[in-house]
């Protein structure tokens, strides 16, 4: 009886050991599977982030010219077809010959819509950018917020060199066959340097195009100002937009009570050369009289 009891007790112990080993092996296999799944998930996330990052770099380097015909109330027929090439927010970027070639011709005027440069950008690069743009057509410049933080004297020397016209709360009146087109440029709204009423005083009878780096000028415009078209930049379109949402307003054509507001996403970037959901752009706008077919 004693021997039998030993056998039974020994068999039961072996059985318990086998059961314990089986459970432990299952736990190990399950843990290994979870760990492998975690590493695969991590690898997928890393690859997705890398692809997104490379795409953001690629997006920031694109050369886009948006070509639009814009009806302008009060525009004389002699100015029908008048072209404005608008480029803003160049910042640290170099204006590429690829961009210039996409214009397909020479516009009537080139507008640098502010933030031509920023702190830390060598003036040799600014010089080269202005030189390239002045080869496209006569250049008008309006101040952006970042332009105010660099050496303005050096900047003005470059403008003088390439015969760039600065509109600092001023109007440039274009004349054709005794008809007029008023191109008004105001100083930076961000720093409260805009003087809209003073800028409008020099207008002659004819249509008005208002150039403002910051589109927030819209809050100061009313129908009695008789400004059917405003062109702005500044926002970068939010620069990085997630699921359509960004910190700043996306570029595009906006209908307002006073007329049309066009916001460019800008050509360059600030801080990091990255864009997502807000590709860089420049604008080639062909003005049309209200009697023209667009």
Short mmCIF file of C-alpha atoms in Angstrom, two decimals:
data_model
loop_
_atom_site.label_atom_id
_atom_site.label_comp_id
_atom_site.label_asym_id
_atom_site.label_seq_id
_atom_site.Cartn_x
_atom_site.Cartn_y
_atom_site.Cartn_z
CA UNK A 1 0.00 0.00 0.00
CA UNK A 2 2.85 2.38 0.82
CA UNK A 3 4.45 1.80 -2.62
CA UNK A 4 1.15 2.37 -4.40
CA UNK A 5 0.66 5.63 -2.55
CA UNK A 6 4.13 6.73 -3.63
CA UNK A 7 3.34 5.94 -7.21
CA UNK A 8 0.12 7.86 -7.14
CA UNK A 9 1.70 10.84 -5.45
CA UNK A 10 4.61 10.81 -7.90
CA UNK A 11 2.29 10.57 -10.94
CA UNK A 12 0.19 13.44 -9.67
CA UNK A 13 3.29 15.60 -9.23
CA UNK A 14 4.45 14.86 -12.73
CA UNK A 15 1.01 15.74 -14.03
CA UNK A 16 1.06 19.07 -12.17
CA UNK A 17 4.51 19.88 -13.57
CA UNK A 18 3.37 19.11 -17.10
CA UNK A 19 0.27 21.31 -16.69
CA UNK A 20 2.36 24.15 -15.27
CA UNK A 21 4.85 23.94 -18.15
CA UNK A 22 2.05 23.91 -20.70
CA UNK A 23 0.42 27.03 -19.20
CA UNK A 24 3.76 28.83 -18.96
CA UNK A 25 4.63 28.00 -22.57
CA UNK A 26 1.24 29.40 -23.62
CA UNK A 27 1.89 32.58 -21.70
CA UNK A 28 5.32 32.91 -23.29
CA UNK A 29 3.91 32.32 -26.77
CA UNK A 30 1.15 34.88 -26.19
CA UNK A 31 3.64 37.42 -24.83
CA UNK A 32 5.99 36.84 -27.76
CA UNK A 33 3.10 37.35 -30.17
CA UNK A 34 2.10 40.60 -28.48
CA UNK A 35 5.68 41.82 -28.48
CA UNK A 36 6.09 40.97 -32.16
CA UNK A 37 2.82 42.76 -32.92
CA UNK A 38 4.03 45.82 -31.01
CA UNK A 39 7.28 45.97 -32.98
CA UNK A 40 5.43 45.59 -36.26
CA UNK A 41 3.04 48.39 -35.27
CA UNK A 42 5.97 50.58 -34.24
CA UNK A 43 7.70 49.91 -37.55
CA UNK A 44 4.55 50.83 -39.50
CA UNK A 45 4.19 54.06 -37.50
CA UNK A 46 7.85 54.98 -38.11
CA UNK A 47 7.52 54.31 -41.85
CA UNK A 48 4.28 56.33 -42.01
CA UNK A 49 5.88 59.25 -40.17
CA UNK A 50 8.94 59.11 -42.43
CA UNK A 51 6.77 59.15 -45.56
CA UNK A 52 4.70 62.04 -44.17
CA UNK A 53 7.85 64.00 -43.31
CA UNK A 54 9.33 63.49 -46.78
CA UNK A 55 6.02 64.50 -48.35
CA UNK A 56 5.98 67.68 -46.23
CA UNK A 57 9.48 68.52 -47.45
CA UNK A 58 8.43 67.85 -51.04
CA UNK A 59 5.27 69.97 -50.70
CA UNK A 60 7.26 72.93 -49.37
CA UNK A 61 9.55 72.87 -52.43
CA UNK A 62 6.84 72.94 -55.09
CA UNK A 63 6.63 75.71 -57.70
CA UNK A 64 2.96 76.51 -58.21
CA UNK A 65 1.47 79.35 -60.22
CA UNK A 66 -2.29 79.68 -59.81
CA UNK A 67 -3.72 81.39 -62.88
CA UNK A 68 -7.09 83.07 -62.51
CA UNK A 69 -9.23 85.58 -64.39
CA UNK A 70 -10.74 88.02 -61.89
CA UNK A 71 -13.69 90.28 -62.66
CA UNK A 72 -13.08 93.75 -61.20
CA UNK A 73 -15.98 96.14 -60.82
CA UNK A 74 -15.32 99.50 -62.43
CA UNK A 75 -12.33 98.31 -64.42
CA UNK A 76 -12.05 100.14 -67.73
CA UNK A 77 -11.99 98.03 -70.88
CA UNK A 78 -8.52 99.33 -71.68
CA UNK A 79 -7.26 97.44 -68.61
CA UNK A 80 -9.08 94.24 -69.50
CA UNK A 81 -6.34 91.58 -69.53
CA UNK A 82 -4.03 93.50 -67.16
CA UNK A 83 -1.88 90.88 -65.40
CA UNK A 84 -0.54 90.91 -61.85
CA UNK A 85 1.99 88.33 -60.72
CA UNK A 86 1.71 88.19 -56.92
CA UNK A 87 4.36 86.44 -54.83
CA UNK A 88 4.46 86.74 -51.06
CA UNK A 89 6.13 85.17 -48.04
CA UNK A 90 9.35 84.17 -49.77
CA UNK A 91 11.18 84.21 -46.42
CA UNK A 92 14.23 81.91 -46.71
CA UNK A 93 13.41 80.40 -50.07
CA UNK A 94 15.20 81.03 -53.35
CA UNK A 95 13.00 82.08 -56.25
CA UNK A 96 13.49 79.35 -58.80
CA UNK A 97 13.77 79.67 -62.55
CA UNK A 98 11.27 76.80 -62.69
CA UNK A 99 8.68 79.10 -61.17
CA UNK A 100 9.46 81.95 -63.57
CA UNK A 101 9.19 79.63 -66.57
CA UNK A 102 5.67 78.62 -65.52
CA UNK A 103 4.41 82.17 -66.05
CA UNK A 104 4.52 81.70 -69.80
CA UNK A 105 5.05 85.38 -70.49
CA UNK A 106 5.57 88.76 -68.87
CA UNK A 107 2.85 90.22 -66.62
CA UNK A 108 2.16 93.94 -66.44
CA UNK A 109 3.41 94.14 -62.87
CA UNK A 110 5.10 91.91 -60.31
CA UNK A 111 3.98 92.37 -56.70
CA UNK A 112 6.13 91.20 -53.82
CA UNK A 113 3.40 90.98 -51.23
CA UNK A 114 5.50 91.23 -48.07
CA UNK A 115 7.81 88.95 -46.09
CA UNK A 116 10.38 88.99 -48.84
CA UNK A 117 12.90 88.07 -46.16
CA UNK A 118 13.31 87.50 -42.44
CA UNK A 119 15.98 87.63 -39.77
CA UNK A 120 18.99 85.49 -40.66
CA UNK A 121 18.50 85.44 -44.44
CA UNK A 122 21.66 86.67 -46.24
CA UNK A 123 21.09 89.82 -48.27
CA UNK A 124 22.89 88.17 -51.18
CA UNK A 125 19.93 85.78 -51.45
CA UNK A 126 17.44 88.64 -51.22
CA UNK A 127 19.36 90.45 -53.96
CA UNK A 128 19.25 87.40 -56.22
CA UNK A 129 15.52 86.92 -55.62
CA UNK A 130 14.69 90.53 -56.41
CA UNK A 131 16.95 90.44 -59.47
CA UNK A 132 15.14 87.39 -60.80
CA UNK A 133 11.70 88.89 -60.19
CA UNK A 134 12.67 92.23 -61.75
CA UNK A 135 13.49 90.32 -64.92
CA UNK A 136 9.83 89.30 -65.14
CA UNK A 137 8.41 92.83 -65.09
CA UNK A 138 8.26 96.09 -63.11
CA UNK A 139 8.16 95.30 -59.40
CA UNK A 140 6.02 96.72 -56.60
CA UNK A 141 6.82 95.90 -52.98
CA UNK A 142 4.66 96.18 -49.86
CA UNK A 143 5.90 95.65 -46.32
CA UNK A 144 5.25 92.44 -44.40
CA UNK A 145 5.80 91.95 -40.69
CA UNK A 146 9.09 90.03 -41.10
CA UNK A 147 10.55 92.66 -43.44
CA UNK A 148 10.46 95.15 -40.58
CA UNK A 149 12.91 93.13 -38.47
CA UNK A 150 15.84 93.24 -40.89
CA UNK A 151 18.14 96.10 -41.92
CA UNK A 152 15.68 98.25 -43.89
CA UNK A 153 18.44 100.42 -45.35
CA UNK A 154 20.11 97.40 -46.97
CA UNK A 155 16.74 96.24 -48.22
CA UNK A 156 16.00 99.64 -49.76
CA UNK A 157 19.41 99.63 -51.45
CA UNK A 158 18.43 96.42 -53.22
CA UNK A 159 15.11 97.96 -54.23
CA UNK A 160 16.88 101.01 -55.65
CA UNK A 161 19.30 98.78 -57.55
CA UNK A 162 16.45 96.97 -59.34
CA UNK A 163 14.04 99.94 -59.54
CA UNK A 164 11.49 98.40 -57.21
CA UNK A 165 8.63 100.71 -56.26
CA UNK A 166 7.71 100.64 -52.56
CA UNK A 167 4.05 101.33 -51.79
CA UNK A 168 4.01 102.41 -48.14
CA UNK A 169 0.41 103.50 -47.62
CA UNK A 170 0.51 104.89 -51.14
CA UNK A 171 -1.14 104.50 -54.51
CA UNK A 172 0.41 103.81 -57.88
CA UNK A 173 -1.87 105.11 -60.61
CA UNK A 174 -1.53 103.28 -63.93
CA UNK A 175 -2.72 105.27 -66.93
CA UNK A 176 -3.94 103.97 -70.30
CA UNK A 177 -5.81 106.09 -72.86
CA UNK A 178 -6.89 108.58 -70.20
CA UNK A 179 -8.29 105.81 -68.00
CA UNK A 180 -6.88 104.82 -64.62
CA UNK A 181 -6.17 101.76 -62.51
CA UNK A 182 -5.32 102.46 -58.87
CA UNK A 183 -2.92 100.00 -57.25
CA UNK A 184 -2.89 100.80 -53.53
CA UNK A 185 -0.32 99.29 -51.18
CA UNK A 186 -0.56 99.56 -47.40
CA UNK A 187 2.01 98.93 -44.70
CA UNK A 188 1.84 96.02 -42.29
CA UNK A 189 -1.48 95.51 -40.49
CA UNK A 190 0.16 93.16 -37.96
CA UNK A 191 2.16 96.06 -36.51
CA UNK A 192 -0.64 98.62 -36.95
CA UNK A 193 1.34 100.51 -39.60
CA UNK A 194 -1.47 100.53 -42.14
CA UNK A 195 -3.00 103.90 -43.02
CA UNK A 196 -5.84 102.96 -45.31
CA UNK A 197 -7.58 106.31 -45.56
CA UNK A 198 -4.32 108.15 -46.29
CA UNK A 199 -3.39 105.57 -48.94
CA UNK A 200 -6.71 106.00 -50.72
CA UNK A 201 -6.44 109.77 -50.96
CA UNK A 202 -4.22 109.65 -54.04
CA UNK A 203 -6.65 107.64 -56.15
CA UNK A 204 -8.03 108.79 -59.46
CA UNK A 205 -11.33 107.82 -60.97
CA UNK A 206 -11.07 104.17 -61.90
CA UNK A 207 -10.94 100.70 -60.38
CA UNK A 208 -8.85 99.99 -57.27
CA UNK A 209 -6.75 96.98 -56.38
CA UNK A 210 -5.60 96.95 -52.75
CA UNK A 211 -2.40 95.15 -51.75
CA UNK A 212 -2.11 94.20 -48.08
CA UNK A 213 0.31 91.63 -46.71
CA UNK A 214 -2.08 90.73 -43.92
CA UNK A 215 -5.64 89.84 -44.99
CA UNK A 216 -6.96 91.18 -41.67
CA UNK A 217 -7.36 94.48 -43.49
CA UNK A 218 -10.74 92.99 -44.42
CA UNK A 219 -12.06 94.04 -41.01
CA UNK A 220 -11.46 97.69 -41.90
CA UNK A 221 -12.98 97.63 -45.37
CA UNK A 222 -16.51 98.71 -46.23
CA UNK A 223 -18.48 99.16 -49.40
CA UNK A 224 -18.02 102.93 -49.38
CA UNK A 225 -14.25 102.43 -49.83
CA UNK A 226 -15.03 101.18 -53.36
CA UNK A 227 -12.29 98.52 -53.36
CA UNK A 228 -13.50 95.55 -55.41
CA UNK A 229 -10.28 93.51 -55.14
CA UNK A 230 -7.84 92.87 -52.28
CA UNK A 231 -4.76 90.63 -52.61
CA UNK A 232 -2.97 89.33 -49.52
CA UNK A 233 -0.63 86.66 -48.16
CA UNK A 234 0.76 86.28 -44.62
CA UNK A 235 -1.16 83.21 -43.45
CA UNK A 236 0.86 80.58 -45.38
CA UNK A 237 -2.50 78.83 -45.59
CA UNK A 238 -1.80 77.56 -42.09
CA UNK A 239 1.35 75.91 -43.54
CA UNK A 240 0.53 72.61 -41.79
CA UNK A 241 -3.10 71.52 -41.80
CA UNK A 242 -4.38 68.34 -40.19
CA UNK A 243 -7.69 66.96 -41.46
CA UNK A 244 -8.32 70.34 -43.07
CA UNK A 245 -7.68 72.30 -39.88
CA UNK A 246 -4.87 74.84 -39.53
CA UNK A 247 -3.82 77.64 -37.21
CA UNK A 248 -4.36 80.25 -39.93
CA UNK A 249 -6.73 80.83 -42.81
CA UNK A 250 -6.17 78.81 -45.95
CA UNK A 251 -5.55 80.66 -49.18
CA UNK A 252 -8.17 81.05 -51.86
CA UNK A 253 -10.73 83.40 -53.36
CA UNK A 254 -13.16 84.78 -50.77
CA UNK A 255 -16.28 86.77 -51.51
CA UNK A 256 -16.76 89.66 -49.06
CA UNK A 257 -19.26 92.46 -48.70
CA UNK A 258 -16.76 94.94 -50.15
CA UNK A 259 -15.72 92.71 -53.06
CA UNK A 260 -13.21 89.90 -53.58
CA UNK A 261 -10.40 88.96 -51.20
CA UNK A 262 -7.68 86.69 -52.58
CA UNK A 263 -5.23 85.12 -50.12
CA UNK A 264 -2.06 83.41 -51.29
CA UNK A 265 -0.58 80.51 -49.33
CA UNK A 266 2.80 82.14 -50.00
CA UNK A 267 5.87 80.82 -51.76
CA UNK A 268 8.18 80.06 -48.83
CA UNK A 269 7.99 78.99 -45.22
CA UNK A 270 9.23 80.25 -41.91
CA UNK A 271 10.84 78.20 -39.13
CA UNK A 272 10.88 74.81 -40.86
CA UNK A 273 10.62 74.10 -44.62
CA UNK A 274 7.58 71.88 -44.18
CA UNK A 275 4.03 72.05 -45.54
CA UNK A 276 1.03 69.78 -45.24
CA UNK A 277 -2.39 70.45 -46.72
CA UNK A 278 -1.38 74.00 -47.69
CA UNK A 279 0.92 73.86 -50.72
CA UNK A 280 2.95 76.95 -51.60
CA UNK A 281 1.61 79.13 -54.37
CA UNK A 282 2.00 82.30 -56.36
CA UNK A 283 -0.79 84.07 -58.24
CA UNK A 284 -1.01 85.14 -61.86
CA UNK A 285 -4.18 87.23 -61.91
CA UNK A 286 -5.70 88.53 -65.13
CA UNK A 287 -8.05 91.42 -64.43
CA UNK A 288 -11.29 91.52 -66.40
CA UNK A 289 -13.77 94.35 -66.79
CA UNK A 290 -17.31 93.60 -65.69
CA UNK A 291 -18.37 93.47 -69.34
CA UNK A 292 -15.86 90.76 -70.22
CA UNK A 293 -16.69 87.09 -70.43
CA UNK A 294 -14.60 85.01 -68.02
#
